Every structure is written in C-alpha cells, then in structure tokens.
DNA sequence: GATGAATGAGTTTTCATTCAT
DNA sequence: GATGAATGAAAACTCATTCAT
C-alpha cells in the first residue's frame, strides 16, 4: 500500500468512527431545542421528560443516551445557551482606544441577542432566577463574562466609569435588558428604544 | 357517664374547637411562610404540599381548608407578598414639590424592603421570572405600583425625567435592585453601596 | 367531671390515637403476605410493586406508607418471617437434662414449621440463597438462633456431639430440611420420613 | 487508490473479519463467564444484558447471535455449569467393590468442585433456590446425577446404606456442602474440615 | 374545623430487544 | 458476524387531592 491509499483508508476509518461516536447529533439538538421551549412555557419541574421526547420526535429512552438524567439535561442546555450567548456578546470584540465605544458594541450585542434569540434569552433568565441549575453549572456559565469585567476595570482606571463594584455596574447596565426581554409581549421594543436604553445604561455607570 | 359529665365533655370539645378556630389564622400564616421558604429553596414544582404542611405544623388536608389547590395557594401568597411589598414602598409617601426627593424616598424604601425581607423579595423574584403564577394574579400584583408611575409622569412633565416608556424607567432604576438581592450571598451590600446604587438609578432616568 | 367519666374520655382519646398511629394494620399484613407469595413464584426482581399492591387489594402508593421502598419491604418481610420461624422453633423449649431430647424437640419444630408453613419457609430459603436481602437485615435475622448454638455447646461439653464448627453442625442437621421443603412437589414427605430424617440428622452430629 | 492497494485493503478487511470469526467462540465464553459473575453478585433480574455485554467486552446486540434471549442465556449457562459440575464429580469414577470407597471419592470430588470453583457453585446454588431457571432446563440439569443414585441403590442392596428415599440421602449427604460454600466468607474451610464433613455425611446415610 | 391514611394518575428512569449499518 | 443507537413498554416511586373520622 502506498502512502496515498493508506491515507484514504485511514480517512474512511476515522469518518466511520466519528460518526458512531457522535451518535446522532441532530437528535441531541432537537432535545436541546425542545427543552428550551417547554421549560420556557411550563417551568422546569412542570416539563415531563416524555413531553420533551415527544416534541423532539424521539423516544423517551433516547434522552438517556445523550444525558444522564433530567438535571444533567437542563445543566447541559444551560451551559450551551450561556456559551452561545457570551460568544454572541463578544463576537467581534477587539479592545480599542475608546472604552465607551467598546462598551456600546458589547452592550448592543447583548441587547441584540436578547431581542432576537428570545427563546434562549428567556431560558437563561428562568435559569438564573430559579434553583433549577446546580451550582457547578452556574459557575461554569459565569466565567465567560470576563472580557466585560476587564473593560470596566480599564474604564475605571481611565476615570470614565464609576468606582463601584462590578455587581453594581452589571445590575444597572446589563441586567435591565432581561426585564425588557421578559416584557416583550407587553412592551414592543423598537430600534429607537434600543438607543434610549443604551443611553440609560451608559448614564448609570459613567462618571 | 351522667348528664352532668357529658355536658362538661361537650364543653371541653367546644373549647378545643374554638381554640383551633382562633389558631386558624395563625395556621394560614404558617402555611404562607412555609410556602415562601420552601419555594425559595426548591422551586414551586419541587415543593410538595406535604412538605409545606409539615413545615407549617399542619396536616396536608388542612391546606385545603384555606386554599383551593396548589395554584391558588401560590397565587394568594404572591398577591399577599406583593401587597406587603408595595405597602412598604409607599408607606410614608406624600406627593411633595420635589420629584427627585419623592423618587429617592420610594427607591430607598424598595431597596430597604428587598434587603431586609430577603425571603419575601426572593419569592417575588422567582414568581416574576417563572411561569408559576397565573396571568390574573400577575396583573393583580402589578396594579399597586401606580403611585410610582404617576410620579414619573410628573417628572417627565417637569422636564426632569427622560421621555421614555415607563418599562424603560422601571428596567433601569428599580429592576436592578432585584439583581443585587439575588447576589446577596456573593456581594454583601453595605450602606454606602445603597447610596452608590441610588445615584446610578437616578442617573439612568434623569434627563 | 367525676373520675369515672374522665377515665372514659381518656380511653376514647387513646383508642382514637392508637388507631390512627397504627395506620391500617390489616393493609400492612396483606402486603406482607402478597410479597411472600409473589416473590416465591417469580423471584424478587421479577415481582413488580404494582402486582404486590394489586394482590394485597391496595393502591401502589399505599405501599410507601408502610415501607420506604422495595428493598425495605423485602427486608422487613424477611425479618418478620425469620422471627416467626425462630419463635416456632423454640416455642416450648426449656433446657432439660437430655441434650438429645432437647435437640429432637427443636429439630422437629423446625421440620414442622417448614412443612406446614411452606410459603414462609420457601421465602426464607430464597432470601438466604440470593443477594436480595441486605447485610444488616441478614444479621438481624441470624441472632435469634442462639439457643440452638448453646444447646450444641452443651452437647459438646457432655461429649455427646462432635467437636466441630457449628457451621458444620448446622449444615448437616438443619440445612437438609430446606432441601426436602424445596422438593415437596416432587417428594411427598410422610410422618415416617420425618423420623427417618431426624435419625439422619442426629447420626451426623452425634459422636 | 490503485488496484494493488485496493487488494491489500480488501485483504485486511477479510483478515479482520476472520479474526472476529475465530474470536466468536471466545465471545460466547466471555458472555458465559460474565453472566455467572454478575448474576452471583446482583441476582438474575438485577443484571442487565448491557452489563453482561460490557463485562464480556462485546456489544449488546452480539448476545443475540449466541442466545435467543435473556432466559435462554441463563438456561444455557445453567446447563453448562451443571454439566461441568457433574463431569467433575464423576471424573475418575469406576464402580469398585467398595461402596463406601466409591461414595467417598464422589463426595470429595463434589466438595472439591464447590470449594475450588466457587463462582460456578454459587451460581448453581442461586439457580436451584430461585425461580429463574425454567423447568425443562432444571430437569436437563438433574439427569447427570444418575451414577450417584445407582451407587446408593447398590449400597442399600448390600445393607450398607439406609433404606430411605434418595431425596433424603441427597439432602443429608450432598446438599450440606452447598451451605458450607455459601458461608465461605464467614467460615473458612480447611482440609481437616473436609474430612470432618465427610464423616458427618457418611454417618447420616450409613446404616 | 382538622386530621392523615389512602388513592392513582403521572413522573423519571431502566432495560430487553431490534435493526440499519 | 458484529455493532450500538434507538426503541417503548414497564418499573419504582411521588404527590396533589379526597374523605371518613
């Protein structure tokens, strides 16, 4: 066997192995989506595994091929959504000379995510206000926020941002977006509201 | 048993009954308290009626003398806590000439409530971020907030407060307190933080 | 109230209390009986709780008022049956001057139990040959056998019984009865067989 | 890939396949061994097919290439172990002039098997005390014992062995060994115990 | 009013078995 | 032959609610 054909054989072998190891990725995805939707509508404990399975078009037993149990399912979904959220928030972020410019970019990303990916954002909001996620997963979800914290520190050094705890900065500039999201059925957010809201966020934290 | 002693027995029986009648209000109260605590720790659907009864020192069947069913129980508790919350927020409120002075008073009342009545505040936070309360009770809980809305309108007329939706005003000046409350185990709020926070709240809504 | 009527009232109160504390003893008994029968026929793990409930004429949920879980149920049944077995074995036992006489009495009691209470004896046999009972309950079941061990020690001191481990004495004089019991559908034991068997038991352990 | 290298690949594929063919007997063996161990530790119904497969280093689906279903698997294992047991019991047996000598040889073979092949013997003991084996397989397992029954008949004719049912002879001379086996974790059997035990067995059946 | 034993529908999870690859 | 993902029926157990006392 020459090098070339060996390469092909190895390739075939690998592709076969990967396929079987991954099980069916689409099933896992359906399960994740179904979980988000149903938990949003009914809450974690009012969502039976059987319903999740049905909505995902899968047998109840199949869930347990991808997740250890119900708690593990919701933990994994939480971490995944949180990751996709922070990825979006910092998607094009590169430290520039303007702290305010950087903050505006990140803030508007976060707002865009919460307003476009309503389902995912609602899910996060429920997870974060409820004892349904266990502590380790909660911590895992938090650690992706560091770029924002760094930015704030920089702003404080430069005398642009208030010398207060990051908890306060977060509470008044980021957390309010969640409220608007929750009210999206009562209060329809238009583009001009985004700018109004951004102004309010920046006013609350700037010196 | 002769007639005489029968009479006494009947008397005892009655006094026992009356005793329990007198107790009954305290039973309802114990049930409300137990519900708040248990829902805070485990979530609504992970809190069995039997546990609520046990913590309240009452038989499971007794719950149904005071509440129609589990949903009714949690709805009533929600409305009650919400009422006690708004009562506290506006406790000494009388419209004065200073919009900012009035706002500061209300804001600090709200903050005081959330930091002192942690259990009740956490309960409200979970109710408001979860599909556990039905729509009518939610609306019932909202309508007590009108004095604040009136104050904002006045501030807007006087050109002191931004011309934006009350949803935005609420999101950036009141809602952040909930976040600080939730983090109270991680972030210990001191008196100076209250003033920092109030400044941020006012900065975000003032013109 | 005179002393007499007070007494009656106290009596009434007590009887009410006892009744409610004991739950329904007859339900527990039915459950125990159903467990023995079904485990005998199908084995422990092939016996669903639902079948036990049905045979006991009780709702599945009711089992959990009397037993913590399936393992606890079978443990409790085991201990109870074992106790009733040893009680029968030593029912009229009083140490006499004759070691052999004493042994014969006990041995025949055991044989009588195993041949009359076939269900219970079969159940014990399955428990003792299977990993279905947990270690603590197994030990609990064992400790009632001591009078027999004492008797053997006495017999050994008097030079009547072989100087071997009680495990051996048990294996050859008592354990064989279990085999006869198991074969009772194939081998019908008659009164003369009992005496034959007793002779064999005694011959194996006597010096 | 050129023709040459394709040929090699095909060859490799085939050799892989043949390799697995050769293995197949060993797969069956692994399955049998895994079944014995797991059933000993957990009982039949508490042993999932998937665990048996895992311990045997085989896919769950593979079991069904060798056995029809779970019941068939355990039946076949039972018959095989029983056969290996009786083969050992009578391995060097040739009818001699001495009934007692013949019995001693067989008895000690049986004892040796039970004490050396603890796993297999425990498995048999569980099968024989549990409704896990179906009736046909049970009978199949029994029929290998005939040489011992013949020996007893001869002994009875020669006036050496009690004139009682073979069930009784078996119960008092052979069955006790199973008990000693079961207790092997509590009672450590030493060579001198073997002789003591044999004496007891013979005393119980001899005239 | 108050109790708490009893219920049974509903929940999570397991596992023997199948079948496309 | 061999695999292992997928199935779905059935298991253990929970819990809101009722009702006789």
PDB file of C-alpha atoms (C1' of nucleotides) in Angstrom, chain A residues 24-38 49 51-59 62-63 66-67 73 77 80, chain F residues 6-7:
ATOM      1  CA  UNK A  24     -26.959  11.314  16.026  1.00  0.00           C
ATOM      2  CA  UNK A  25     -26.105  14.923  16.641  1.00  0.00           C
ATOM      3  CA  UNK A  26     -29.429  16.074  15.244  1.00  0.00           C
ATOM      4  CA  UNK A  27     -31.309  14.157  17.938  1.00  0.00           C
ATOM      5  CA  UNK A  28     -29.351  15.837  20.650  1.00  0.00           C
ATOM      6  CA  UNK A  29     -30.061  19.191  19.067  1.00  0.00           C
ATOM      7  CA  UNK A  30     -33.781  18.539  18.854  1.00  0.00           C
ATOM      8  CA  UNK A  31     -33.757  17.594  22.507  1.00  0.00           C
ATOM      9  CA  UNK A  32     -31.981  20.787  23.459  1.00  0.00           C
ATOM     10  CA  UNK A  33     -34.436  22.900  21.488  1.00  0.00           C
ATOM     11  CA  UNK A  34     -37.454  21.105  22.868  1.00  0.00           C
ATOM     12  CA  UNK A  35     -36.142  21.557  26.405  1.00  0.00           C
ATOM     13  CA  UNK A  36     -35.731  25.301  25.961  1.00  0.00           C
ATOM     14  CA  UNK A  37     -39.206  25.777  24.582  1.00  0.00           C
ATOM     15  CA  UNK A  38     -41.015  23.615  27.078  1.00  0.00           C
ATOM     16  CA  UNK A  49     -39.273  14.094  30.046  1.00  0.00           C
ATOM     17  CA  UNK A  51     -43.065  15.739  26.571  1.00  0.00           C
ATOM     18  CA  UNK A  52     -39.517  16.738  25.752  1.00  0.00           C
ATOM     19  CA  UNK A  53     -39.070  13.448  23.940  1.00  0.00           C
ATOM     20  CA  UNK A  54     -42.319  13.848  22.048  1.00  0.00           C
ATOM     21  CA  UNK A  55     -41.545  17.391  20.941  1.00  0.00           C
ATOM     22  CA  UNK A  56     -38.072  16.288  19.855  1.00  0.00           C
ATOM     23  CA  UNK A  57     -39.571  13.438  17.861  1.00  0.00           C
ATOM     24  CA  UNK A  58     -37.675  10.867  19.845  1.00  0.00           C
ATOM     25  CA  UNK A  59     -38.414   8.040  22.256  1.00  0.00           C
ATOM     26  CA  UNK A  62     -33.337   8.089  23.838  1.00  0.00           C
ATOM     27  CA  UNK A  63     -32.888  11.109  26.079  1.00  0.00           C
ATOM     28  CA  UNK A  66     -27.374  11.826  25.466  1.00  0.00           C
ATOM     29  CA  UNK A  67     -27.957  12.947  29.041  1.00  0.00           C
ATOM     30  CA  UNK A  73     -30.070  17.664  30.640  1.00  0.00           C
ATOM     31  CA  UNK A  77     -28.637  23.069  27.957  1.00  0.00           C
ATOM     32  CA  UNK A  80     -24.657  25.596  25.974  1.00  0.00           C
TER      33      UNK A  80
ATOM     34  C1'  DA F   6     -32.790   3.572  19.160  1.00  0.00           C
ATOM     35  C1'  DT F   7     -36.918   1.962  20.968  1.00  0.00           C
TER      36       DT F   7
END
